Backbone as XML, in Angstrom:
<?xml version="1.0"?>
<chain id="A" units="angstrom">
  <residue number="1" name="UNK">
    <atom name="N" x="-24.929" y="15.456" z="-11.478"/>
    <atom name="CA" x="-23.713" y="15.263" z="-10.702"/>
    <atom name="C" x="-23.525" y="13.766" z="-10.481"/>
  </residue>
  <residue number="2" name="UNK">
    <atom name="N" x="-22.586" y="13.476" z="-10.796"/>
    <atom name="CA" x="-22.000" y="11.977" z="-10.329"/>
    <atom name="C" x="-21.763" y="11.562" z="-8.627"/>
  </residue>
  <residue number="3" name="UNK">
    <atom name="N" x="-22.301" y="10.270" z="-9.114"/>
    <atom name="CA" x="-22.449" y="9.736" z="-7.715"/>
    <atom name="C" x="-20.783" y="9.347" z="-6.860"/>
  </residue>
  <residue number="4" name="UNK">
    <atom name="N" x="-20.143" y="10.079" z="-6.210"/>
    <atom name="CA" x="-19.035" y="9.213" z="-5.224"/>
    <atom name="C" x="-18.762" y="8.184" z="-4.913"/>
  </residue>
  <residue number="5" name="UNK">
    <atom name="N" x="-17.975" y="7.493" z="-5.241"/>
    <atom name="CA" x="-17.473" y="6.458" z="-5.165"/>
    <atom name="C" x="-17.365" y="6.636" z="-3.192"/>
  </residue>
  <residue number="6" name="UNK">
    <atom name="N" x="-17.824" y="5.200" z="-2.730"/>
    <atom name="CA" x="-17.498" y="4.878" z="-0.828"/>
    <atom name="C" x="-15.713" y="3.754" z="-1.500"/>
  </residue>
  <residue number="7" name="UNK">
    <atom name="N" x="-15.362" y="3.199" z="-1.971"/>
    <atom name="CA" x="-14.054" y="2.580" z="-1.880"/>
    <atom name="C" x="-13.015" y="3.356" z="-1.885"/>
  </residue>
  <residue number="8" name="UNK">
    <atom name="N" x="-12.545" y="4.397" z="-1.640"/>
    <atom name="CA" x="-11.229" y="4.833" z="-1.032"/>
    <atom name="C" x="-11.601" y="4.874" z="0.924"/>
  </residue>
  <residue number="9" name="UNK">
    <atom name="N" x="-13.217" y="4.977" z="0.800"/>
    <atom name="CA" x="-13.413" y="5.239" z="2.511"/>
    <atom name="C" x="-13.372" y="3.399" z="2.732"/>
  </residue>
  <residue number="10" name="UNK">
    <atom name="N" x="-13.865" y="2.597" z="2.316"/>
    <atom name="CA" x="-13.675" y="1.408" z="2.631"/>
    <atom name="C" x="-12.077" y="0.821" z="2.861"/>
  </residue>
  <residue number="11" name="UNK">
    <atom name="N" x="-11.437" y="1.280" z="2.002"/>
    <atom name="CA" x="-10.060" y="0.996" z="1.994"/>
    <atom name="C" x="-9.113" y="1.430" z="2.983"/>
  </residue>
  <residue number="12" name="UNK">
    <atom name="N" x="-9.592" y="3.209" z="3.215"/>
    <atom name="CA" x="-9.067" y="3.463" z="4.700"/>
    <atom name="C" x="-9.498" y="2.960" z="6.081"/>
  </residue>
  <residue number="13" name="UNK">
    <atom name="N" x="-11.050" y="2.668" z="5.829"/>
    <atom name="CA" x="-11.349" y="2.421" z="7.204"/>
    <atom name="C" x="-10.570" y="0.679" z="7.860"/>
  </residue>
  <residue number="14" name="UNK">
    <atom name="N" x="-10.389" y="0.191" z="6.489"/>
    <atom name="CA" x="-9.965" y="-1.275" z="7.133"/>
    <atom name="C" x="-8.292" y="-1.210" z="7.286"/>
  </residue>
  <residue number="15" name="UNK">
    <atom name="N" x="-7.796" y="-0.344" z="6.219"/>
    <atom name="CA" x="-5.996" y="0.343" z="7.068"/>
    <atom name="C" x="-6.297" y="0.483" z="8.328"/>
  </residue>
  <residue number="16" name="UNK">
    <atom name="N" x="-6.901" y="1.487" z="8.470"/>
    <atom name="CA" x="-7.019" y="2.128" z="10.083"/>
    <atom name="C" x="-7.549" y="0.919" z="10.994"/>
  </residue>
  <residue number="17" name="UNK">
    <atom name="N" x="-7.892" y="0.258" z="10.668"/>
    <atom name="CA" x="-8.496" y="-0.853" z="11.599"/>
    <atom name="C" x="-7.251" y="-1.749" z="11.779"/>
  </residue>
  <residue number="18" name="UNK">
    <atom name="N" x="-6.880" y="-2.356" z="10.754"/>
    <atom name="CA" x="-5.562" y="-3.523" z="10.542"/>
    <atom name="C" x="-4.501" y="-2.290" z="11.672"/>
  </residue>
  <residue number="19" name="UNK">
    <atom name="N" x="-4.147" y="-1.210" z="11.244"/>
    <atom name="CA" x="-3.509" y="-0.369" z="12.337"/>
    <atom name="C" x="-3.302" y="-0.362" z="14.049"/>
  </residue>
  <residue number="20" name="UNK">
    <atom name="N" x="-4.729" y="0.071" z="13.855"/>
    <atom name="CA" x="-5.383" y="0.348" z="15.281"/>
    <atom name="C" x="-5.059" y="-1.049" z="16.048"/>
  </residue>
  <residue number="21" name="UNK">
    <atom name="N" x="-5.234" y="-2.073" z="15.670"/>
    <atom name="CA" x="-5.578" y="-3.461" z="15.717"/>
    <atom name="C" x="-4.015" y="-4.289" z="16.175"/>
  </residue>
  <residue number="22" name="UNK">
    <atom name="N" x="-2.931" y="-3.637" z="15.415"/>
    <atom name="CA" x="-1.807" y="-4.271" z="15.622"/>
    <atom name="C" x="-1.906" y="-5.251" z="14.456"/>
  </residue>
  <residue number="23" name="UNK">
    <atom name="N" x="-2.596" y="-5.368" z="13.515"/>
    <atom name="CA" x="-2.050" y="-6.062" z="12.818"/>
    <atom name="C" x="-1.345" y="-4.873" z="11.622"/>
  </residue>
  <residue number="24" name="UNK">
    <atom name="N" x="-0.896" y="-6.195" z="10.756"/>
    <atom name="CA" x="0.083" y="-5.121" z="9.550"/>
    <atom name="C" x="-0.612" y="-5.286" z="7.806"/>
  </residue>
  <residue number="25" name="UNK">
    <atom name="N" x="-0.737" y="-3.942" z="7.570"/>
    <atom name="CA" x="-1.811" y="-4.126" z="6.338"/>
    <atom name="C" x="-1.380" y="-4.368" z="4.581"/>
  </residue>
  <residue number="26" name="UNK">
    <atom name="N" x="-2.406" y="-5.227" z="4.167"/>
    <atom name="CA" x="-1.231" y="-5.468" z="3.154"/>
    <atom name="C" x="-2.285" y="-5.546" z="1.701"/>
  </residue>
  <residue number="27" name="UNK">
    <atom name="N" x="-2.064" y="-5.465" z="0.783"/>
    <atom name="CA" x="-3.125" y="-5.075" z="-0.667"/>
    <atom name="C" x="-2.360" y="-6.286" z="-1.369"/>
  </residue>
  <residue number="28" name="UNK">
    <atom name="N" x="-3.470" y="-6.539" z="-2.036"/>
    <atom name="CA" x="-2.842" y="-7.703" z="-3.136"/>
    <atom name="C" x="-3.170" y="-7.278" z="-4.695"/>
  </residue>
  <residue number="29" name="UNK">
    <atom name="N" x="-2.188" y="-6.782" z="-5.476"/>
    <atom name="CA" x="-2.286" y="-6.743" z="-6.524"/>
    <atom name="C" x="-2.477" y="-7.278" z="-7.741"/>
  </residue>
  <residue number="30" name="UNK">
    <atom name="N" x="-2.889" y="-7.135" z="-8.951"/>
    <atom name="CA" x="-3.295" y="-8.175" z="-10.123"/>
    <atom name="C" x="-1.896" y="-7.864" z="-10.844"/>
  </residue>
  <residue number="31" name="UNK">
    <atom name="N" x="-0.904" y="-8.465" z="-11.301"/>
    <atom name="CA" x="0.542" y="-7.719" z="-11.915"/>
    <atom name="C" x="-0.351" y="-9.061" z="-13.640"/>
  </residue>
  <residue number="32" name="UNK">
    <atom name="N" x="0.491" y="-7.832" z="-14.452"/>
    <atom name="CA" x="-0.169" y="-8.637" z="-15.897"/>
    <atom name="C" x="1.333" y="-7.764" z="-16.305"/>
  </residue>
  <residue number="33" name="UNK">
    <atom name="N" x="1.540" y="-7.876" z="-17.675"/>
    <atom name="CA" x="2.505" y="-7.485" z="-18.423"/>
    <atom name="C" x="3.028" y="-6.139" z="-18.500"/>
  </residue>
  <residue number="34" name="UNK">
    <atom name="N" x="2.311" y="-5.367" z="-18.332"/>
    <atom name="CA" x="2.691" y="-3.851" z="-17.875"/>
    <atom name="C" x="2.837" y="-3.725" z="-16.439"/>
  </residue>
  <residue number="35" name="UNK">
    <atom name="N" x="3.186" y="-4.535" z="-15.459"/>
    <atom name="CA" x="3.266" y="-4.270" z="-14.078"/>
    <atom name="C" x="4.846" y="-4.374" z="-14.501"/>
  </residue>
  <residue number="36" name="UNK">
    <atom name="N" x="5.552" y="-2.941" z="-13.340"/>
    <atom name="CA" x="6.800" y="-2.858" z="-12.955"/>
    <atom name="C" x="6.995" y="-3.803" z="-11.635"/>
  </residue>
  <residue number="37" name="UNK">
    <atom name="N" x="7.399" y="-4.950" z="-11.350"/>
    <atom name="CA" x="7.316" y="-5.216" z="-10.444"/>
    <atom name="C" x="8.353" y="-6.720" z="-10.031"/>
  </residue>
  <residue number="38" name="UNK">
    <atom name="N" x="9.224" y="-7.052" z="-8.927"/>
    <atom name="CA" x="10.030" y="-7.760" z="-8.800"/>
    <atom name="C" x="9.179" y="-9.339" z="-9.315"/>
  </residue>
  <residue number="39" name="UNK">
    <atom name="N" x="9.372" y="-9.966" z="-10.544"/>
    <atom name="CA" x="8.721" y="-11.219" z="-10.920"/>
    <atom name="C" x="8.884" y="-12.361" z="-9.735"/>
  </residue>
  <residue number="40" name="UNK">
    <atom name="N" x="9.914" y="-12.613" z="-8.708"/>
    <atom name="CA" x="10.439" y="-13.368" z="-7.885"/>
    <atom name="C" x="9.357" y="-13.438" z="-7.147"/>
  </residue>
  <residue number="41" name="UNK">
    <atom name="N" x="8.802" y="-11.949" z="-6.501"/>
    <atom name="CA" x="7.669" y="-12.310" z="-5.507"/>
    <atom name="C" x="6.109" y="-12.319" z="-6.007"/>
  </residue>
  <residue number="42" name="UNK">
    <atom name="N" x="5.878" y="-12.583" z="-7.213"/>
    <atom name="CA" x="4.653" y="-12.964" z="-8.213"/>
    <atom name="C" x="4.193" y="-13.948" z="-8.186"/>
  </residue>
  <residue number="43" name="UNK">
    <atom name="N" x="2.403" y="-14.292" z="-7.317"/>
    <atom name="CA" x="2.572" y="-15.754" z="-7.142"/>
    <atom name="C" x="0.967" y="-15.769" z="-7.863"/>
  </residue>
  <residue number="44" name="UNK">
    <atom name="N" x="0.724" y="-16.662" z="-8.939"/>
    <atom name="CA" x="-0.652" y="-16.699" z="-8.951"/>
    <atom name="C" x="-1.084" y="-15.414" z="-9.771"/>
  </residue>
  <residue number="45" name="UNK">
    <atom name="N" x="-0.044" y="-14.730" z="-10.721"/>
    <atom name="CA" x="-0.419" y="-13.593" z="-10.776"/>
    <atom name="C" x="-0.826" y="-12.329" z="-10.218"/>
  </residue>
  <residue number="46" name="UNK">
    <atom name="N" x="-0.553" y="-12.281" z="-8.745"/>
    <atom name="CA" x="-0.601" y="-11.087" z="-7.841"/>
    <atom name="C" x="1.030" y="-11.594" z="-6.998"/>
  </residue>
  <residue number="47" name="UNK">
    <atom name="N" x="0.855" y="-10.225" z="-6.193"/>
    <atom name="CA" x="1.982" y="-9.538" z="-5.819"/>
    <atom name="C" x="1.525" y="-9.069" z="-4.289"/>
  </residue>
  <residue number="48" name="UNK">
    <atom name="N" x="1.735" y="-9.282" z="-3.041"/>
    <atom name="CA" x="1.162" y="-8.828" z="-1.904"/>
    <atom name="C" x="2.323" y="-7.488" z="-1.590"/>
  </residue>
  <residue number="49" name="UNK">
    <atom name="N" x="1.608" y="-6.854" z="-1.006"/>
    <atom name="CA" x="2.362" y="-5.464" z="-1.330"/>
    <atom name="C" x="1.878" y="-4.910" z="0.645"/>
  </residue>
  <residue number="50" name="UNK">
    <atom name="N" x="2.759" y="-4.850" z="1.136"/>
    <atom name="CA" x="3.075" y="-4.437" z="2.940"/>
    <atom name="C" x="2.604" y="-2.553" z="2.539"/>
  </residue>
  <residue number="51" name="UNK">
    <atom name="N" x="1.808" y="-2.194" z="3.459"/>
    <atom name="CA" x="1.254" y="-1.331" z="3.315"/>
    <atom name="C" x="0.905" y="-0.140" z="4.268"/>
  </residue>
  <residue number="52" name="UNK">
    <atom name="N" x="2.030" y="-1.235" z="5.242"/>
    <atom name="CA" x="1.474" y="0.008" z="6.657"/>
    <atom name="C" x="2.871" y="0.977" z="6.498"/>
  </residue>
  <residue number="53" name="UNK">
    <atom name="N" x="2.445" y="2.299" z="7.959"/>
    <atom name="CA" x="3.186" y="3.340" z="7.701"/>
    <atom name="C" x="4.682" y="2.762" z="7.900"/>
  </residue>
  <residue number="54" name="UNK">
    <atom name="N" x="5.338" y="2.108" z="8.281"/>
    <atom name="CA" x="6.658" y="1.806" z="8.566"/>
    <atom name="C" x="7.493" y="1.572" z="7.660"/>
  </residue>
  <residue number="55" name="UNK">
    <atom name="N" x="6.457" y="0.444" z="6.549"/>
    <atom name="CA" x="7.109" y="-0.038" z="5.224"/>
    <atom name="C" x="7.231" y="0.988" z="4.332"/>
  </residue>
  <residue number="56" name="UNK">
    <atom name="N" x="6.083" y="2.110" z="4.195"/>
    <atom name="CA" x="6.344" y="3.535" z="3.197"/>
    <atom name="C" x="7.058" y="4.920" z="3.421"/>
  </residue>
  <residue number="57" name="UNK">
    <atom name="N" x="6.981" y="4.622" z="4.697"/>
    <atom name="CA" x="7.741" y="5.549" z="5.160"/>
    <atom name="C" x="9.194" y="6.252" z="5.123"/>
  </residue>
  <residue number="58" name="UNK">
    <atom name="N" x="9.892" y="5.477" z="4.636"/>
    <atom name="CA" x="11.321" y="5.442" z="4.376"/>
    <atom name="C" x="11.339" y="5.716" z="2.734"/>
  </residue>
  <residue number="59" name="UNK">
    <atom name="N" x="10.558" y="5.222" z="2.332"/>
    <atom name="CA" x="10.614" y="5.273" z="0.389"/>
    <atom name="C" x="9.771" y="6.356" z="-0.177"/>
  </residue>
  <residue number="60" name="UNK">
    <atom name="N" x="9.009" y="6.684" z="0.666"/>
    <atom name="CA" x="8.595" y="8.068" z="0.391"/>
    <atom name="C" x="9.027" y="9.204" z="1.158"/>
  </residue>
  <residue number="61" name="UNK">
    <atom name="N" x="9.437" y="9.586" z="1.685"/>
    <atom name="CA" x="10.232" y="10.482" z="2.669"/>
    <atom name="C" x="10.962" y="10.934" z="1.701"/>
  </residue>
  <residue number="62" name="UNK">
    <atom name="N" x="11.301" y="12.726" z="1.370"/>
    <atom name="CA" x="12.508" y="12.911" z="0.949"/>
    <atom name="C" x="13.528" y="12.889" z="1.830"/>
  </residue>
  <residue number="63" name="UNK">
    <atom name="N" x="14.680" y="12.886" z="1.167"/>
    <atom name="CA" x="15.976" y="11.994" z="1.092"/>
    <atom name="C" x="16.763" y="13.701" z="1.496"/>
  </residue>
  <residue number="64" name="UNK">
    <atom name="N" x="17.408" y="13.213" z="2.993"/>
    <atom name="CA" x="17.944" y="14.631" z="3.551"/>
    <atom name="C" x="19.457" y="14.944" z="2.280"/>
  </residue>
  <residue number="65" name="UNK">
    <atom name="N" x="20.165" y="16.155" z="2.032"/>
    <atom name="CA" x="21.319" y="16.009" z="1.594"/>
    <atom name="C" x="22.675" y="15.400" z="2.546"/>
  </residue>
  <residue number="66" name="UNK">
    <atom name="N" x="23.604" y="14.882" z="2.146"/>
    <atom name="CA" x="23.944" y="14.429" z="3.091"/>
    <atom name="C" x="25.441" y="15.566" z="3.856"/>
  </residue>
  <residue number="67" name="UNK">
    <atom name="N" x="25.379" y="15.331" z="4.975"/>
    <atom name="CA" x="26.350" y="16.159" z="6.034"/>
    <atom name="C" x="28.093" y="16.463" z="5.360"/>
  </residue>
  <residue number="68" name="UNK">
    <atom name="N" x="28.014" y="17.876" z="5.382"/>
    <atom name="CA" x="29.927" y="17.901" z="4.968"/>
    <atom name="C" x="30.308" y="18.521" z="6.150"/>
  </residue>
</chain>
C-alpha cells in the first residue's frame, strides 16, 4: 500500500490558519506555456492567485436562473 501524501493537510491547515487569523490566503503559481491565465498579472513567471472563501465563492456557486 502506498504511503499518503500529508500536503493537501499542510495546505489546509495553513488556509484555515491565514482564515482564522484574519488574514487573506493566497497560492502562487508556476504559469509556463500551457497556463490559461491573464499574462498582465504574470510576474517572474508566477501568478498569485486570492484564495480565500469570498474570492471563490461567487465563481463557483451555481448561477440562479434569472426572475420573469
Amino acid at each position: 500500500m502506498s504511503e499518503i501524501s500529508t500536503k493537501p493537510y499542510l495546505i489546509r491547515a495553513i488556509y484555515e490558519w491565514c482564515s482564522d487569523s484574519g488574514y487573506t490566503p493566497h497560492i502562487a503559481v508556476k504559469v509556463n506555456a500551457g497556463t490559461r491565465v491573464p499574462m498582465a498579472f504574470v510576474k517572474n513567471g508566477e501568478i498569485v492567485l486570492n484564495i480565500s472563501y469570498g474570492a471563490t465563492i461567487c465563481s463557483l456557486a451555481p448561477r440562479a436562473p434569472p426572475l420573469r
